[in-house]
């Protein structure tokens, strides 16, 4: 950002982070109150989401090198959330 840019654009651009922080707090409260089985399911789901999103973004980075369109970093977090949801469904099904 150049010195001539309006300073107010920075907090405005970061405004969507505020609800994400509330969501993080809610998830941390949820995680601290669940039983051992649910904690294991959530831990496995988070591990799956983190690892699979990492592999997918790593793979797509190589595809960008051969001409695939560049994707913004803003898509990484929603991908992690989606993969966490898939991981939660898999883990919950395993413990039924």
Coordinates of N, CA and C in Angstrom, one line a residue:
X1 N 0.9 -1.2 0.0 CA 0.0 0.0 0.0 C 0.9 1.2 0.0
X2 N 0.6 2.1 -0.9 CA 1.4 3.4 -1.0 C 0.9 4.4 0.1
X3 N 1.8 5.3 0.4 CA 1.4 6.3 1.4 C 0.2 7.1 1.0
X4 N -0.1 7.2 -0.3 CA -1.2 8.0 -0.8 C -2.6 7.3 -0.7
X5 N -2.5 6.0 -0.4 CA -3.7 5.2 -0.3 C -4.5 5.5 0.9
X6 N -5.8 5.4 0.9 CA -6.6 5.6 2.0 C -6.4 4.6 3.1
X7 N -6.1 5.0 4.3 CA -5.8 4.1 5.4 C -7.0 3.2 5.8
X8 N -8.2 3.8 5.6 CA -9.4 3.1 6.0 C -9.7 1.8 5.2
X9 N -9.0 1.7 4.1 CA -9.2 0.5 3.3 C -8.7 -0.8 4.0
X10 N -7.7 -0.6 4.8 CA -7.1 -1.8 5.5 C -8.1 -2.4 6.5
X11 N -8.7 -1.7 7.5 CA -9.6 -2.3 8.4 C -10.9 -2.8 7.6
X12 N -11.3 -2.1 6.6 CA -12.5 -2.5 5.8 C -12.2 -3.8 5.1
X13 N -11.0 -4.0 4.6 CA -10.7 -5.2 3.9 C -10.6 -6.4 4.9
X14 N -10.2 -6.1 6.2 CA -10.1 -7.1 7.2 C -11.4 -7.4 8.0
X15 N -12.4 -6.6 7.7 CA -13.7 -6.7 8.4 C -14.2 -8.2 8.4
X16 N -14.2 -8.9 7.4 CA -14.7 -10.3 7.4 C -14.0 -11.2 8.4
X17 N -12.8 -10.8 8.8 CA -12.1 -11.6 9.8 C -12.8 -11.6 11.2
X18 N -13.5 -10.6 11.5 CA -14.1 -10.5 12.8 C -15.1 -11.6 13.0
X19 N -16.1 -11.9 12.1 CA -16.9 -13.0 12.3 C -16.2 -14.4 12.4
X20 N -15.1 -14.5 11.7 CA -14.3 -15.7 11.7 C -13.7 -15.9 13.1
X21 N -13.3 -14.8 13.7 CA -12.8 -14.9 15.1 C -13.8 -15.4 16.1
X22 N -15.1 -14.9 15.9 CA -16.2 -15.4 16.7 C -16.5 -16.8 16.5
X23 N -16.4 -17.3 15.2 CA -16.6 -18.7 14.9 C -15.5 -19.5 15.5
X24 N -14.3 -19.0 15.5 CA -13.2 -19.8 16.2 C -13.4 -19.9 17.7
X25 N -13.8 -18.8 18.3 CA -14.2 -18.9 19.7 C -15.3 -19.9 20.0
X26 N -16.3 -19.9 19.2 CA -17.4 -20.8 19.4 C -16.9 -22.3 19.2
X27 N -16.1 -22.5 18.2 CA -15.6 -23.9 18.0 C -14.7 -24.3 19.2
X28 N -13.9 -23.4 19.7 CA -13.0 -23.8 20.8 C -13.9 -24.1 22.0
X29 N -15.0 -23.3 22.3 CA -15.9 -23.7 23.4 C -16.5 -25.0 23.2
X30 N -17.0 -25.3 21.9 CA -17.6 -26.6 21.6 C -16.6 -27.7 21.8
X31 N -15.4 -27.5 21.4 CA -14.4 -28.6 21.5 C -14.0 -28.9 22.9
X32 N -14.0 -27.9 23.8 CA -13.7 -28.1 25.2 C -14.8 -28.8 26.0
X33 N -16.0 -28.8 25.4 CA -17.2 -29.3 26.1 C -17.6 -30.7 25.6
X34 N -17.0 -31.2 24.6 CA -17.5 -32.5 24.0 C -16.8 -33.7 24.7
X35 N -17.4 -34.8 24.6 CA -16.8 -36.0 25.3 C -15.6 -36.6 24.4
X36 N -15.0 -37.6 25.0 CA -13.8 -38.2 24.4 C -14.0 -38.7 22.9
X37 N -15.1 -39.4 22.7 CA -15.4 -39.9 21.4 C -15.6 -38.8 20.4
X38 N -16.3 -37.7 20.7 CA -16.5 -36.6 19.8 C -15.2 -35.8 19.6
X39 N -14.4 -35.8 20.7 CA -13.1 -35.1 20.5 C -12.2 -35.9 19.5
X40 N -12.3 -37.2 19.6 CA -11.5 -38.0 18.7 C -12.0 -37.8 17.3
X41 N -13.3 -37.8 17.1 CA -13.9 -37.6 15.7 C -13.5 -36.2 15.2
X42 N -13.6 -35.2 16.0 CA -13.2 -33.8 15.6 C -11.7 -33.7 15.3
X43 N -10.9 -34.4 16.1 CA -9.4 -34.4 15.9 C -9.1 -35.1 14.5
X44 N -9.7 -36.2 14.3 CA -9.5 -36.9 13.0 C -10.0 -36.1 11.8
X45 N -11.1 -35.4 12.0 CA -11.7 -34.6 11.0 C -10.8 -33.5 10.6
X46 N -10.2 -32.8 11.7 CA -9.3 -31.7 11.4 C -8.0 -32.2 10.8
X47 N -7.5 -33.3 11.2 CA -6.3 -33.8 10.6 C -6.5 -34.1 9.1
X48 N -7.7 -34.8 8.8 CA -8.0 -35.1 7.4 C -8.1 -33.8 6.6
X49 N -8.9 -32.8 7.2 CA -9.1 -31.5 6.5 C -7.8 -30.8 6.2
X50 N -6.9 -30.7 7.2 CA -5.6 -30.1 7.1 C -4.8 -30.7 6.0
X51 N -4.6 -32.1 6.1 CA -3.7 -32.8 5.2 C -4.3 -32.8 3.8
X52 N -5.6 -33.1 3.6 CA -6.1 -33.2 2.3 C -6.1 -31.8 1.6
X53 N -6.4 -30.7 2.3 CA -6.4 -29.4 1.7 C -4.9 -29.1 1.4
X54 N -4.0 -29.5 2.2 CA -2.6 -29.2 1.9 C -2.2 -30.0 0.6
X55 N -2.6 -31.2 0.5 CA -2.2 -32.0 -0.7 C -2.9 -31.4 -2.0
X56 N -4.2 -31.0 -1.8 CA -4.9 -30.5 -3.0 C -4.3 -29.2 -3.4
X57 N -4.0 -28.3 -2.5 CA -3.4 -27.0 -2.9 C -2.0 -27.2 -3.4
X58 N -1.2 -28.1 -2.8 CA 0.1 -28.4 -3.3 C 0.1 -28.9 -4.7
X59 N -0.9 -29.8 -5.0 CA -1.0 -30.4 -6.3 C -1.4 -29.3 -7.3
X60 N -2.4 -28.5 -6.9 CA -2.9 -27.4 -7.8 C -1.8 -26.4 -8.2
X61 N -0.9 -26.2 -7.2 CA 0.3 -25.3 -7.5 C 1.1 -25.8 -8.6
X62 N 1.3 -27.1 -8.7 CA 2.0 -27.7 -9.8 C 1.2 -27.6 -11.1
X63 N -0.1 -27.7 -11.0 CA -0.9 -27.6 -12.2 C -0.9 -26.1 -12.8
X64 N -0.8 -25.2 -11.8 CA -0.7 -23.8 -12.3 C 0.6 -23.6 -13.1
X65 N 1.7 -24.3 -12.8 CA 2.9 -24.2 -13.5 C 2.8 -24.7 -15.0
X66 N 1.8 -25.5 -15.3 CA 1.6 -25.9 -16.7 C 0.4 -25.2 -17.4
X67 N 0.0 -24.1 -16.8 CA -1.0 -23.3 -17.5 C -2.4 -23.3 -16.9
X68 N -2.7 -24.0 -15.8 CA -4.0 -23.9 -15.1 C -4.1 -22.5 -14.6
X69 N -5.4 -22.0 -14.5 CA -5.6 -20.6 -14.0 C -5.1 -20.5 -12.5
X70 N -4.6 -19.3 -12.2 CA -4.1 -19.0 -10.9 C -5.4 -18.8 -10.0
X71 N -5.4 -19.4 -8.8 CA -6.4 -19.3 -7.9 C -5.9 -18.5 -6.7
X72 N -6.8 -17.6 -6.1 CA -6.5 -16.8 -5.0 C -6.3 -17.6 -3.7
X73 N -5.5 -17.1 -2.8 CA -5.3 -17.8 -1.5 C -6.6 -17.8 -0.7
X74 N -7.6 -16.9 -1.1 CA -8.8 -16.8 -0.3 C -9.6 -18.1 -0.4
X75 N -9.3 -19.0 -1.3 CA -10.1 -20.2 -1.5 C -9.5 -21.4 -0.6
X76 N -8.3 -21.2 0.0 CA -7.7 -22.2 0.8 C -8.5 -22.5 2.1
X77 N -8.9 -21.5 2.8 CA -9.7 -21.7 4.1 C -11.0 -22.4 3.8
X78 N -11.8 -21.9 2.8 CA -13.1 -22.7 2.6 C -12.8 -24.1 2.2
X79 N -11.7 -24.4 1.4 CA -11.4 -25.7 1.1 C -11.1 -26.6 2.3
X80 N -10.3 -26.0 3.3 CA -10.0 -26.7 4.5 C -11.3 -27.0 5.3
X81 N -12.2 -26.0 5.3 CA -13.5 -26.3 6.0 C -14.3 -27.4 5.4
X82 N -14.3 -27.4 4.0 CA -15.1 -28.4 3.3 C -14.4 -29.8 3.6
X83 N -13.1 -29.9 3.6 CA -12.4 -31.1 3.8 C -12.6 -31.6 5.2
X84 N -12.7 -30.6 6.2 CA -12.9 -31.0 7.6 C -14.3 -31.6 7.7
X85 N -15.3 -31.0 7.0 CA -16.6 -31.6 7.0 C -16.7 -33.0 6.5
X86 N -16.0 -33.2 5.4 CA -15.9 -34.6 4.8 C -15.2 -35.5 5.8
X87 N -14.1 -35.0 6.4 CA -13.4 -35.9 7.4 C -14.3 -36.2 8.6
X88 N -15.1 -35.2 9.0 CA -16.0 -35.5 10.2 C -17.1 -36.5 9.8
X89 N -17.6 -36.5 8.6 CA -18.6 -37.5 8.2 C -17.9 -38.8 8.1
X90 N -16.7 -38.9 7.6 CA -16.0 -40.2 7.5 C -15.8 -40.8 8.9
X91 N -15.2 -39.9 9.8 CA -14.9 -40.3 11.2 C -16.1 -40.7 12.0
X92 N -17.2 -39.9 11.8 CA -18.4 -40.2 12.6 C -19.0 -41.6 12.1
X93 N -18.9 -41.8 10.8 CA -19.5 -43.1 10.3 C -18.7 -44.3 10.8
X94 N -17.4 -44.1 11.0 CA -16.5 -45.2 11.4 C -16.9 -45.6 12.9
X95 N -17.3 -44.6 13.7 CA -17.5 -44.9 15.1 C -19.0 -45.2 15.4
X96 N -19.8 -45.4 14.4 CA -21.2 -45.7 14.6 C -21.4 -47.1 15.1

